[in-house]
Coordinates of N, CA and C in Angstrom, one line a residue:
M1328 N -2.8 -17.0 -13.0 CA -2.4 -15.6 -12.9 C -1.6 -15.5 -11.6
R1329 N -0.6 -14.6 -11.6 CA 0.4 -14.5 -10.5 C 0.4 -13.1 -10.0
A1330 N 0.3 -12.9 -8.7 CA 0.2 -11.6 -8.0 C 1.3 -11.5 -7.0
L1331 N 1.9 -10.3 -6.8 CA 2.8 -10.0 -5.8 C 2.3 -8.9 -4.9
V1332 N 2.2 -9.1 -3.6 CA 1.7 -8.1 -2.7 C 2.8 -7.8 -1.7
T1333 N 3.2 -6.5 -1.6 CA 4.2 -6.1 -0.7 C 3.5 -5.6 0.6
G1334 N 4.2 -5.7 1.7 CA 3.6 -5.4 3.0 C 2.4 -6.3 3.3
A1335 N 2.6 -7.6 3.0 CA 1.4 -8.5 2.9 C 1.2 -9.3 4.3
G1336 N 2.0 -9.0 5.3 CA 1.9 -9.8 6.5 C 0.7 -9.4 7.4
R1337 N 0.2 -8.2 7.2 CA -0.9 -7.8 8.1 C -1.7 -6.7 7.4
G1338 N -2.8 -6.3 8.0 CA -3.6 -5.1 7.6 C -4.1 -5.2 6.2
I1339 N -3.9 -4.1 5.4 CA -4.4 -4.0 4.1 C -3.7 -5.1 3.2
G1340 N -2.4 -5.2 3.3 CA -1.7 -6.2 2.5 C -2.2 -7.6 2.6
R1341 N -2.4 -8.0 3.9 CA -3.0 -9.4 4.1 C -4.4 -9.5 3.5
A1342 N -5.2 -8.5 3.7 CA -6.6 -8.5 3.1 C -6.5 -8.6 1.6
V1343 N -5.6 -7.9 1.0 CA -5.5 -8.0 -0.5 C -5.0 -9.3 -0.9
A1344 N -4.0 -9.9 -0.2 CA -3.5 -11.2 -0.6 C -4.6 -12.3 -0.5
E1345 N -5.4 -12.2 0.6 CA -6.5 -13.2 0.8 C -7.5 -13.0 -0.3
H1346 N -7.8 -11.7 -0.7 CA -8.9 -11.5 -1.7 C -8.4 -12.0 -3.1
L1347 N -7.2 -11.7 -3.5 CA -6.7 -12.2 -4.7 C -6.6 -13.7 -4.8
S1348 N -6.2 -14.3 -3.7 CA -6.1 -15.8 -3.6 C -7.5 -16.4 -3.8
G1349 N -8.5 -15.7 -3.2 CA -9.9 -16.2 -3.3 C -10.4 -16.1 -4.7
R1350 N -9.8 -15.2 -5.5 CA -10.2 -15.0 -6.9 C -9.4 -15.9 -7.9
G1351 N -8.6 -16.8 -7.3 CA -7.9 -17.8 -8.1 C -6.4 -17.4 -8.4
Y1352 N -5.9 -16.4 -7.9 CA -4.5 -16.0 -8.2 C -3.5 -16.8 -7.3
R1353 N -2.4 -17.1 -7.8 CA -1.3 -17.5 -7.0 C -0.7 -16.2 -6.4
V1354 N -0.4 -16.2 -5.1 CA 0.0 -14.9 -4.5 C 1.3 -15.0 -3.8
A1355 N 2.2 -14.2 -4.2 CA 3.5 -14.1 -3.5 C 3.4 -12.9 -2.5
L1356 N 3.7 -13.2 -1.2 CA 3.6 -12.3 -0.1 C 5.0 -11.9 0.4
T1357 N 5.2 -10.6 0.4 CA 6.5 -10.2 1.0 C 6.3 -9.1 2.0
A1358 N 7.2 -9.1 3.0 CA 7.2 -8.2 4.1 C 8.5 -8.6 4.9
R1359 N 8.8 -7.8 6.0 CA 9.9 -8.1 6.8 C 9.7 -9.2 7.8
N1360 N 8.5 -9.3 8.3 CA 8.2 -10.2 9.4 C 7.8 -11.6 8.8
E1361 N 8.6 -12.5 8.9 CA 8.4 -13.8 8.3 C 7.2 -14.6 9.0
D1362 N 7.1 -14.5 10.3 CA 6.0 -15.1 11.0 C 4.7 -14.6 10.5
E1363 N 4.5 -13.3 10.4 CA 3.3 -12.7 10.0 C 3.0 -13.1 8.5
L1364 N 4.0 -13.2 7.7 CA 3.8 -13.7 6.3 C 3.2 -15.1 6.3
H1365 N 3.8 -16.0 7.1 CA 3.3 -17.4 7.1 C 1.9 -17.5 7.6
K1366 N 1.5 -16.6 8.5 CA 0.1 -16.6 9.0 C -0.8 -16.1 7.9
A1367 N -0.4 -15.1 7.2 CA -1.2 -14.5 6.1 C -1.3 -15.5 5.0
A1368 N -0.2 -16.2 4.7 CA -0.3 -17.2 3.6 C -1.2 -18.3 4.0
A1369 N -1.2 -18.7 5.3 CA -2.1 -19.8 5.7 C -3.6 -19.4 5.6
A1370 N -3.9 -18.1 5.6 CA -5.3 -17.7 5.5 C -5.7 -17.6 4.0
C1371 N -4.8 -17.7 3.1 CA -5.1 -17.6 1.7 C -5.7 -19.0 1.2
A1372 N -6.5 -18.9 0.1 CA -7.2 -20.0 -0.3 C -6.4 -20.9 -1.3
G1373 N -5.5 -20.3 -1.9 CA -4.7 -21.0 -3.0 C -3.2 -21.1 -2.8
E1374 N -2.5 -21.3 -3.9 CA -1.1 -21.4 -3.8 C -0.4 -20.1 -3.4
T1375 N 0.5 -20.1 -2.5 CA 1.2 -18.9 -2.1 C 2.7 -19.1 -2.1
L1376 N 3.4 -18.0 -2.1 CA 4.9 -18.0 -2.0 C 5.3 -16.9 -1.0
V1377 N 6.0 -17.3 0.1 CA 6.4 -16.4 1.1 C 7.8 -15.9 0.9
V1378 N 8.0 -14.6 0.8 CA 9.3 -14.0 0.4 C 9.6 -13.0 1.5
P1379 N 10.2 -13.3 2.6 CA 10.6 -12.3 3.6 C 11.7 -11.4 3.0
A1380 N 11.5 -10.1 3.2 CA 12.4 -9.1 2.6 C 12.1 -7.7 3.1
D1381 N 13.1 -6.9 3.1 CA 12.9 -5.4 3.3 C 12.8 -4.8 1.9
I1382 N 11.6 -4.4 1.6 CA 11.3 -3.9 0.2 C 12.1 -2.7 -0.1
T1383 N 12.6 -2.0 0.9 CA 13.4 -0.8 0.5 C 14.8 -1.1 0.0
S1384 N 15.2 -2.4 0.2 CA 16.6 -2.7 -0.3 C 16.6 -4.0 -1.1
A1385 N 15.5 -4.7 -1.3 CA 15.5 -6.0 -1.9 C 14.5 -6.2 -3.0
V1386 N 14.2 -5.2 -3.7 CA 13.1 -5.4 -4.8 C 13.6 -6.4 -5.8
D1387 N 14.8 -6.3 -6.3 CA 15.2 -7.3 -7.3 C 15.2 -8.7 -6.8
Q1388 N 15.6 -8.9 -5.6 CA 15.6 -10.2 -5.0 C 14.2 -10.8 -4.9
V1389 N 13.3 -9.9 -4.5 CA 11.9 -10.4 -4.4 C 11.4 -10.8 -5.7
F1390 N 11.5 -10.0 -6.7 CA 11.1 -10.3 -8.1 C 11.8 -11.6 -8.6
D1391 N 13.1 -11.7 -8.4 CA 13.8 -12.9 -8.8 C 13.2 -14.1 -8.2
R1392 N 12.9 -14.1 -6.9 CA 12.3 -15.3 -6.3 C 10.9 -15.7 -7.0
V1393 N 10.1 -14.7 -7.2 CA 8.8 -14.9 -7.8 C 8.9 -15.4 -9.3
E1394 N 9.8 -14.8 -10.0 CA 10.0 -15.2 -11.4 C 10.6 -16.6 -11.5
A1395 N 11.5 -16.9 -10.5 CA 12.1 -18.3 -10.5 C 11.0 -19.3 -10.2
A1396 N 10.1 -19.0 -9.4 CA 9.1 -20.0 -9.0 C 7.9 -20.0 -10.0
W1397 N 7.5 -18.9 -10.5 CA 6.3 -18.9 -11.3 C 6.5 -18.3 -12.7
G1398 N 7.6 -17.7 -13.0 CA 7.8 -17.2 -14.3 C 7.5 -15.7 -14.5
G1399 N 6.9 -15.1 -13.6 CA 6.6 -13.7 -13.8 C 5.5 -13.2 -12.8
V1400 N 5.2 -11.9 -13.0 CA 4.2 -11.2 -12.1 C 3.2 -10.6 -13.0
D1401 N 1.9 -11.0 -12.9 CA 0.8 -10.4 -13.7 C 0.2 -9.2 -12.9
V1402 N 0.2 -9.2 -11.6 CA -0.4 -8.2 -10.8 C 0.5 -7.8 -9.7
L1403 N 0.8 -6.5 -9.6 CA 1.7 -6.0 -8.5 C 0.8 -5.1 -7.7
V1404 N 0.7 -5.4 -6.4 CA 0.1 -4.5 -5.4 C 1.2 -4.0 -4.4
A1405 N 1.6 -2.7 -4.6 CA 2.6 -2.1 -3.8 C 2.0 -1.5 -2.6
N1406 N 1.9 -2.2 -1.5 CA 1.2 -1.8 -0.3 C 2.1 -1.4 0.8
A1407 N 3.3 -1.9 0.9 CA 4.2 -1.6 2.0 C 4.3 -0.1 2.2
G1408 N 4.2 0.3 3.5 CA 4.3 1.8 3.8 C 4.3 2.0 5.3
A1409 N 4.5 3.2 5.6 CA 4.5 3.6 7.0 C 4.2 5.1 7.1
G1410 N 3.8 5.5 8.3 CA 3.5 6.9 8.5 C 4.4 7.5 9.6
S1411 N 4.4 8.9 9.7 CA 5.1 9.6 10.7 C 4.4 10.9 11.0
S1412 N 4.6 11.4 12.2 CA 3.9 12.7 12.6 C 4.8 13.6 13.3
A1413 N 4.9 14.8 12.9 CA 5.7 15.8 13.6 C 5.4 17.2 12.9
P1414 N 5.5 18.3 13.7 CA 5.4 19.6 13.0 C 6.5 19.7 12.0
V1415 N 6.2 20.5 11.0 CA 7.1 20.5 9.8 C 8.5 21.0 10.2
H1416 N 8.6 21.9 11.2 CA 9.9 22.4 11.6 C 10.7 21.4 12.5
R1417 N 10.1 20.3 12.9 CA 10.7 19.3 13.7 C 11.0 18.0 12.9
I1418 N 10.6 18.0 11.6 CA 10.9 16.8 10.8 C 12.4 16.7 10.6
T1419 N 13.0 15.6 11.0 CA 14.4 15.4 10.7 C 14.7 14.9 9.3
D1420 N 15.9 15.1 8.9 CA 16.3 14.6 7.6 C 16.1 13.1 7.5
E1421 N 16.4 12.4 8.7 CA 16.2 10.9 8.7 C 14.7 10.5 8.5
D1422 N 13.8 11.2 9.2 CA 12.4 10.9 9.1 C 11.9 11.2 7.7
W1423 N 12.4 12.3 7.1 CA 12.0 12.7 5.7 C 12.4 11.6 4.8
S1424 N 13.7 11.2 4.9 CA 14.2 10.2 4.0 C 13.5 8.9 4.1
R1425 N 13.2 8.5 5.4 CA 12.5 7.2 5.6 C 11.2 7.2 4.9
M1426 N 10.4 8.3 5.0 CA 9.1 8.4 4.4 C 9.2 8.2 2.9
L1427 N 10.1 9.0 2.3 CA 10.3 8.9 0.9 C 10.8 7.6 0.4
E1428 N 11.7 7.0 1.1 CA 12.3 5.7 0.7 C 11.2 4.6 0.7
L1429 N 10.4 4.5 1.8 CA 9.4 3.4 1.9 C 8.2 3.7 1.1
N1430 N 7.7 4.9 1.1 CA 6.4 5.2 0.5 C 6.4 5.6 -0.9
L1431 N 7.6 6.0 -1.4 CA 7.7 6.5 -2.8 C 8.8 5.7 -3.6
T1432 N 10.0 5.7 -3.1 CA 11.0 5.1 -3.9 C 10.8 3.6 -4.0
A1433 N 10.4 2.9 -2.9 CA 10.2 1.4 -3.0 C 9.1 1.1 -4.0
P1434 N 7.9 1.8 -4.0 CA 7.0 1.5 -5.0 C 7.5 1.8 -6.4
F1435 N 8.2 2.8 -6.6 CA 8.8 3.1 -7.9 C 9.7 2.0 -8.4
R1436 N 10.6 1.5 -7.5 CA 11.4 0.4 -7.9 C 10.6 -0.9 -8.2
C1437 N 9.5 -1.1 -7.5 CA 8.7 -2.3 -7.8 C 8.0 -2.1 -9.2
V1438 N 7.5 -0.9 -9.4 CA 6.9 -0.6 -10.7 C 8.0 -0.8 -11.8
R1439 N 9.1 -0.2 -11.7 CA 10.2 -0.3 -12.7 C 10.5 -1.8 -13.0
R1440 N 10.5 -2.6 -11.9 CA 10.9 -4.0 -12.1 C 9.8 -4.8 -12.7
A1441 N 8.5 -4.4 -12.5 CA 7.4 -5.2 -13.0 C 7.1 -4.9 -14.4
V1442 N 7.3 -3.7 -14.9 CA 6.8 -3.2 -16.2 C 7.3 -4.0 -17.4
P1443 N 8.6 -4.3 -17.5 CA 9.1 -5.0 -18.7 C 8.4 -6.3 -18.9
G1444 N 8.2 -7.1 -17.9 CA 7.5 -8.4 -18.1 C 6.1 -8.2 -18.5
M1445 N 5.4 -7.3 -17.9 CA 4.0 -7.0 -18.2 C 3.9 -6.5 -19.6
V1446 N 4.7 -5.6 -20.0 CA 4.7 -5.1 -21.4 C 4.9 -6.2 -22.4
A1447 N 5.9 -7.1 -22.1 CA 6.2 -8.2 -23.0 C 5.0 -9.1 -23.1
A1448 N 4.3 -9.3 -22.0 CA 3.1 -10.2 -22.0 C 1.9 -9.5 -22.6
G1449 N 1.9 -8.2 -22.8 CA 0.8 -7.5 -23.3 C -0.4 -7.3 -22.3
H1450 N -0.1 -7.5 -21.0 CA -1.1 -7.5 -20.0 C -0.4 -7.3 -18.6
G1451 N -1.0 -6.4 -17.8 CA -0.5 -6.3 -16.4 C -1.4 -5.3 -15.6
R1452 N -1.4 -5.5 -14.3 CA -2.1 -4.7 -13.4 C -1.2 -4.2 -12.3
I1453 N -1.1 -2.9 -12.1 CA -0.3 -2.4 -11.0 C -1.2 -1.5 -10.2
V1454 N -1.2 -1.8 -8.9 CA -2.0 -1.0 -7.9 C -1.1 -0.6 -6.8
V1455 N -1.0 0.7 -6.5 CA -0.3 1.2 -5.4 C -1.2 1.7 -4.3
I1456 N -1.0 1.2 -3.1 CA -1.8 1.7 -2.0 C -1.2 3.1 -1.5
A1457 N -2.0 4.1 -1.8 CA -1.6 5.5 -1.5 C -2.3 5.9 -0.2
S1458 N -3.0 6.9 -0.2 CA -3.7 7.5 1.0 C -4.5 8.7 0.5
V1459 N -5.5 9.0 1.4 CA -6.2 10.3 1.1 C -5.1 11.5 1.2
A1460 N -4.0 11.2 1.9 CA -2.9 12.2 2.0 C -2.3 12.4 0.7
A1461 N -2.6 11.6 -0.3 CA -2.1 11.9 -1.7 C -2.9 13.0 -2.3
K1462 N -4.0 13.4 -1.7 CA -4.9 14.4 -2.4 C -5.2 15.6 -1.6
R1463 N -4.7 15.7 -0.3 CA -4.9 16.8 0.5 C -3.7 17.0 1.5
G1464 N -3.7 18.1 2.1 CA -2.6 18.3 3.1 C -3.3 18.5 4.5
D1465 N -2.8 17.6 5.4 CA -3.2 17.7 6.8 C -2.0 18.2 7.7
P1466 N -2.3 18.8 8.8 CA -1.2 19.2 9.7 C -0.4 18.1 10.3
Y1467 N 0.8 18.3 10.5 CA 1.7 17.4 11.2 C 2.1 16.1 10.5
V1468 N 1.8 16.0 9.2 CA 2.2 14.8 8.5 C 2.8 15.2 7.1
A1469 N 3.6 16.2 7.1 CA 4.2 16.8 5.9 C 5.0 15.7 5.1
A1470 N 5.9 15.0 5.8 CA 6.7 14.0 5.2 C 5.9 12.9 4.6
Y1471 N 5.0 12.4 5.3 CA 4.1 11.3 4.8 C 3.3 11.8 3.6
T1472 N 2.7 13.0 3.8 CA 1.9 13.6 2.7 C 2.7 13.8 1.4
A1473 N 3.9 14.3 1.6 CA 4.8 14.5 0.4 C 5.0 13.2 -0.3
S1474 N 5.3 12.1 0.5 CA 5.6 10.8 -0.2 C 4.3 10.3 -0.9
K1475 N 3.2 10.5 -0.3 CA 1.9 10.0 -0.9 C 1.5 10.8 -2.1
H1476 N 1.7 12.1 -2.1 CA 1.5 12.9 -3.3 C 2.4 12.5 -4.4
G1477 N 3.7 12.2 -4.0 CA 4.6 11.7 -5.0 C 4.2 10.4 -5.7
V1478 N 3.8 9.5 -4.9 CA 3.5 8.2 -5.4 C 2.2 8.2 -6.3
L1479 N 1.3 9.1 -6.0 CA 0.1 9.3 -6.9 C 0.6 9.9 -8.2
G1480 N 1.6 10.8 -8.2 CA 2.1 11.3 -9.4 C 2.8 10.2 -10.3
L1481 N 3.5 9.3 -9.6 CA 4.2 8.2 -10.3 C 3.1 7.4 -11.0
V1482 N 2.0 7.1 -10.3 CA 0.9 6.3 -10.8 C 0.4 6.9 -12.1
R1483 N 0.1 8.2 -12.0 CA -0.6 8.9 -13.1 C 0.3 8.9 -14.3
S1484 N 1.6 9.2 -14.1 CA 2.5 9.2 -15.2 C 2.8 7.9 -15.9
A1485 N 3.0 6.9 -15.0 CA 3.1 5.5 -15.5 C 1.9 5.0 -16.3
A1486 N 0.7 5.4 -15.8 CA -0.5 5.0 -16.4 C -0.6 5.6 -17.8
A1487 N -0.2 6.8 -18.0 CA -0.3 7.5 -19.3 C 0.7 6.8 -20.2
E1488 N 1.9 6.4 -19.7 CA 2.9 5.8 -20.5 C 2.5 4.4 -21.0
L1489 N 1.8 3.7 -20.2 CA 1.6 2.3 -20.4 C 0.2 2.0 -20.9
A1490 N -0.6 3.0 -21.1 CA -2.0 2.7 -21.5 C -2.2 1.9 -22.7
G1491 N -1.3 2.1 -23.7 CA -1.4 1.3 -24.9 C -0.8 0.0 -24.9
A1492 N -0.2 -0.4 -23.8 CA 0.6 -1.7 -23.7 C -0.2 -2.8 -23.0
G1493 N -1.5 -2.5 -22.6 CA -2.2 -3.5 -21.9 C -1.9 -3.5 -20.4
V1494 N -1.3 -2.5 -19.9 CA -0.9 -2.5 -18.5 C -1.6 -1.3 -17.9
T1495 N -2.4 -1.5 -16.8 CA -3.0 -0.4 -16.1 C -2.3 -0.1 -14.8
V1496 N -2.3 1.1 -14.4 CA -1.6 1.6 -13.2 C -2.6 2.5 -12.4
N1497 N -2.9 2.1 -11.2 CA -3.8 2.9 -10.4 C -3.4 2.9 -8.9
A1498 N -3.9 3.9 -8.2 CA -3.7 4.0 -6.8 C -5.0 3.8 -6.1
V1499 N -5.0 3.2 -4.9 CA -6.1 3.2 -4.0 C -5.8 4.1 -2.8
C1500 N -6.7 5.0 -2.5 CA -6.4 6.0 -1.5 C -7.3 5.9 -0.3
P1501 N -6.9 5.1 0.7 CA -7.7 4.9 1.9 C -7.6 6.1 2.8
G1502 N -8.7 6.2 3.6 CA -8.6 7.1 4.8 C -8.0 6.3 6.0
Y1503 N -8.6 6.6 7.1 CA -8.1 5.8 8.3 C -8.7 4.4 8.3
V1504 N -7.8 3.4 8.3 CA -8.2 2.0 8.2 C -8.0 1.3 9.5
D1505 N -8.8 0.3 9.8 CA -8.6 -0.4 11.1 C -7.5 -1.4 10.9
T1506 N -6.3 -0.9 11.1 CA -5.1 -1.8 10.9 C -4.1 -1.5 12.0
P1507 N -3.0 -2.3 12.0 CA -2.0 -2.1 13.0 C -1.3 -0.7 12.8
M1508 N -1.2 -0.2 11.6 CA -0.7 1.1 11.4 C -1.5 2.2 12.1
T1509 N -2.8 2.1 12.1 CA -3.7 3.0 12.8 C -3.5 2.8 14.3
D1510 N -3.4 1.6 14.7 CA -3.1 1.3 16.1 C -1.9 2.1 16.6
T1511 N -0.8 2.1 15.8 CA 0.4 2.8 16.1 C 0.1 4.3 16.2
T1512 N -0.6 4.8 15.2 CA -1.0 6.2 15.3 C -1.7 6.6 16.5
V1513 N -2.7 5.8 16.9 CA -3.5 6.0 18.1 C -2.6 6.0 19.3
A1514 N -1.7 5.1 19.4 CA -0.8 5.0 20.6 C 0.2 6.2 20.6
E1515 N 0.7 6.6 19.5 CA 1.6 7.8 19.5 C 0.9 9.0 19.9
V1516 N -0.3 9.3 19.4 CA -1.1 10.4 19.7 C -1.4 10.4 21.2
A1517 N -1.9 9.3 21.7 CA -2.2 9.2 23.1 C -1.0 9.4 24.0
A1518 N 0.2 8.9 23.6 CA 1.4 9.2 24.4 C 1.8 10.6 24.4
K1519 N 1.7 11.3 23.3 CA 2.1 12.7 23.2 C 1.1 13.6 23.9
T1520 N -0.2 13.3 23.9 CA -1.2 14.2 24.4 C -1.8 13.8 25.7
G1521 N -1.6 12.6 26.1 CA -2.2 12.1 27.4 C -3.6 11.8 27.3
R1522 N -4.1 11.8 26.0 CA -5.6 11.5 25.8 C -5.8 10.0 25.9
D1523 N -7.0 9.6 26.2 CA -7.4 8.2 26.3 C -7.3 7.6 24.8
P1524 N -6.7 6.5 24.6 CA -6.6 5.9 23.3 C -7.9 5.7 22.6
A1525 N -9.0 5.3 23.4 CA -10.3 5.1 22.8 C -10.8 6.4 22.3
R1526 N -10.6 7.5 22.9 CA -11.0 8.8 22.4 C -10.3 9.2 21.2
V1527 N -9.0 8.9 21.2 CA -8.2 9.2 20.0 C -8.7 8.4 18.8
R1528 N -9.0 7.1 19.0 CA -9.5 6.3 17.9 C -10.9 6.8 17.4
A1529 N -11.7 7.2 18.3 CA -13.0 7.8 18.0 C -12.9 9.1 17.2
T1530 N -11.9 9.9 17.5 CA -11.6 11.1 16.8 C -11.2 10.8 15.3
L1531 N -10.4 9.8 15.2 CA -9.9 9.4 13.8 C -11.1 8.9 13.0
A1532 N -12.0 8.1 13.6 CA -13.2 7.6 13.0 C -14.1 8.7 12.6
A1533 N -14.2 9.7 13.4 CA -15.1 10.8 13.1 C -14.6 11.7 12.0
K1534 N -13.4 11.6 11.6 CA -12.8 12.4 10.5 C -13.5 11.9 9.2
Q1535 N -14.1 10.8 9.2 CA -14.7 10.2 8.0 C -16.2 10.3 8.1
P1536 N -16.9 10.9 7.2 CA -18.3 11.1 7.3 C -19.1 9.9 7.6
V1537 N -18.7 8.7 7.3 CA -19.4 7.5 7.6 C -19.3 7.2 9.1
G1538 N -18.4 7.9 9.8 CA -18.3 7.8 11.3 C -17.6 6.6 11.8
R1539 N -16.8 5.9 11.0 CA -16.1 4.7 11.4 C -14.8 4.6 10.6
L1540 N -13.9 3.7 11.1 CA -12.7 3.4 10.3 C -13.1 2.5 9.1
V1541 N -12.4 2.6 8.1 CA -12.5 1.7 6.9 C -11.9 0.4 7.3
S1542 N -12.5 -0.7 6.8 CA -12.0 -2.0 7.0 C -11.0 -2.4 5.9
P1543 N -10.0 -3.2 6.3 CA -9.0 -3.7 5.3 C -9.7 -4.4 4.1
A1544 N -10.8 -5.1 4.3 CA -11.5 -5.8 3.3 C -12.1 -4.8 2.3
E1545 N -12.5 -3.6 2.8 CA -13.1 -2.6 1.9 C -12.0 -2.1 0.9
V1546 N -10.8 -1.9 1.5 CA -9.7 -1.5 0.6 C -9.3 -2.6 -0.4
A1547 N -9.4 -3.8 0.0 CA -9.1 -4.9 -0.9 C -10.1 -5.0 -2.0
D1548 N -11.4 -4.7 -1.7 CA -12.4 -4.6 -2.7 C -12.0 -3.6 -3.8
A1549 N -11.5 -2.5 -3.4 CA -11.1 -1.4 -4.3 C -9.9 -1.8 -5.1
V1550 N -9.0 -2.5 -4.5 CA -7.9 -3.1 -5.3 C -8.4 -4.0 -6.4
W1551 N -9.3 -4.9 -6.0 CA -9.9 -5.8 -7.0 C -10.6 -5.1 -8.1
F1552 N -11.3 -4.0 -7.8 CA -11.9 -3.2 -8.9 C -10.8 -2.7 -9.9
C1553 N -9.7 -2.3 -9.4 CA -8.6 -1.8 -10.3 C -8.0 -3.0 -11.1
V1554 N -7.9 -4.2 -10.4 CA -7.3 -5.3 -11.1 C -8.3 -5.9 -12.2
G1555 N -9.6 -5.8 -11.9 CA -10.5 -6.5 -12.8 C -11.0 -5.7 -13.9
N1556 N -10.8 -4.4 -13.9 CA -11.3 -3.5 -15.0 C -10.2 -2.9 -15.8
G1557 N -10.1 -3.4 -17.0 CA -9.0 -2.9 -17.9 C -9.2 -1.5 -18.4
A1558 N -10.4 -0.9 -18.2 CA -10.6 0.5 -18.7 C -10.3 1.5 -17.6
V1559 N -9.9 1.1 -16.4 CA -9.6 2.0 -15.3 C -8.1 2.1 -15.2
T1560 N -7.5 3.2 -15.4 CA -6.1 3.4 -15.3 C -5.8 4.9 -15.0
G1561 N -4.7 5.1 -14.3 CA -4.4 6.5 -13.9 C -5.2 7.1 -12.8
Q1562 N -5.9 6.3 -12.1 CA -6.9 6.8 -11.1 C -6.4 6.7 -9.7
G1563 N -6.8 7.6 -8.8 CA -6.6 7.4 -7.4 C -8.0 7.2 -6.8
V1564 N -8.3 5.9 -6.5 CA -9.6 5.5 -6.1 C -9.7 5.7 -4.5
D1565 N -10.6 6.6 -4.2 CA -10.8 7.0 -2.7 C -11.6 5.9 -2.0
V1566 N -11.1 5.5 -0.9 CA -11.8 4.6 0.0 C -11.7 5.2 1.4
S1567 N -12.4 6.3 1.6 CA -12.2 7.2 2.7 C -13.4 7.5 3.5
G1568 N -14.5 6.7 3.3 CA -15.8 7.0 4.0 C -16.3 8.4 3.7
G1569 N -16.0 8.9 2.6 CA -16.5 10.3 2.2 C -15.6 11.4 2.6
A1570 N -14.4 11.1 3.2 CA -13.6 12.2 3.7 C -13.0 13.0 2.5
V1571 N -12.8 12.4 1.4 CA -12.4 13.0 0.2 C -13.3 12.7 -0.9
Q1572 N -13.8 13.7 -1.7 CA -14.7 13.5 -2.8 C -14.0 13.9 -4.1
S1573 N -14.1 13.1 -5.1 CA -13.5 13.4 -6.4 C -14.3 12.9 -7.5

């Protein structure tokens, strides 16, 4: 079986790649940072393919590389993403477009590219890493939240369309995860407010009833649940330490 993971160089994407590799999948890893990709690939248990690329502009090229090497993609995990923070009246057109391009349009293009081969094979698994922001609105993250609401809508509609074709489509919706993306959030908040970074991190952890950040491995476990269970489709699986109940 062959899997493609976007944003696979670090954080959630790397944890997912390692988990799938440990389950016997050949894993193609793509992200912009080639050094990080090679380190992530070295941590995998089985065969890997490193495909450095900017997923916002190179979806077809990434899939072409994987198909040329392995013949197709059985599992797509669309993980690449980023966040931004600003009051709604200060969000620039550029920031808005960047959030939508990376968090919504790039996953759409990946899904669009993966579906024909999966349907032809009669089997496929698509998992998009969304966020608890796909299910609620928090202040100062309107662009990010809009992109994540949109990608959950994409997942639900694609799942309904493909349910009879042997292809499942799900989202995993993490809360605050102990990743470099959260490190960036902490640094930005600390810089804007003058607060101690350790206190900022503690505040983010406290937003989750379990009182801590989610680990990347816990998110990878949820991805595997979506991959391994053919009766689960059209779902947004929360991994938020109880911050969102559904």
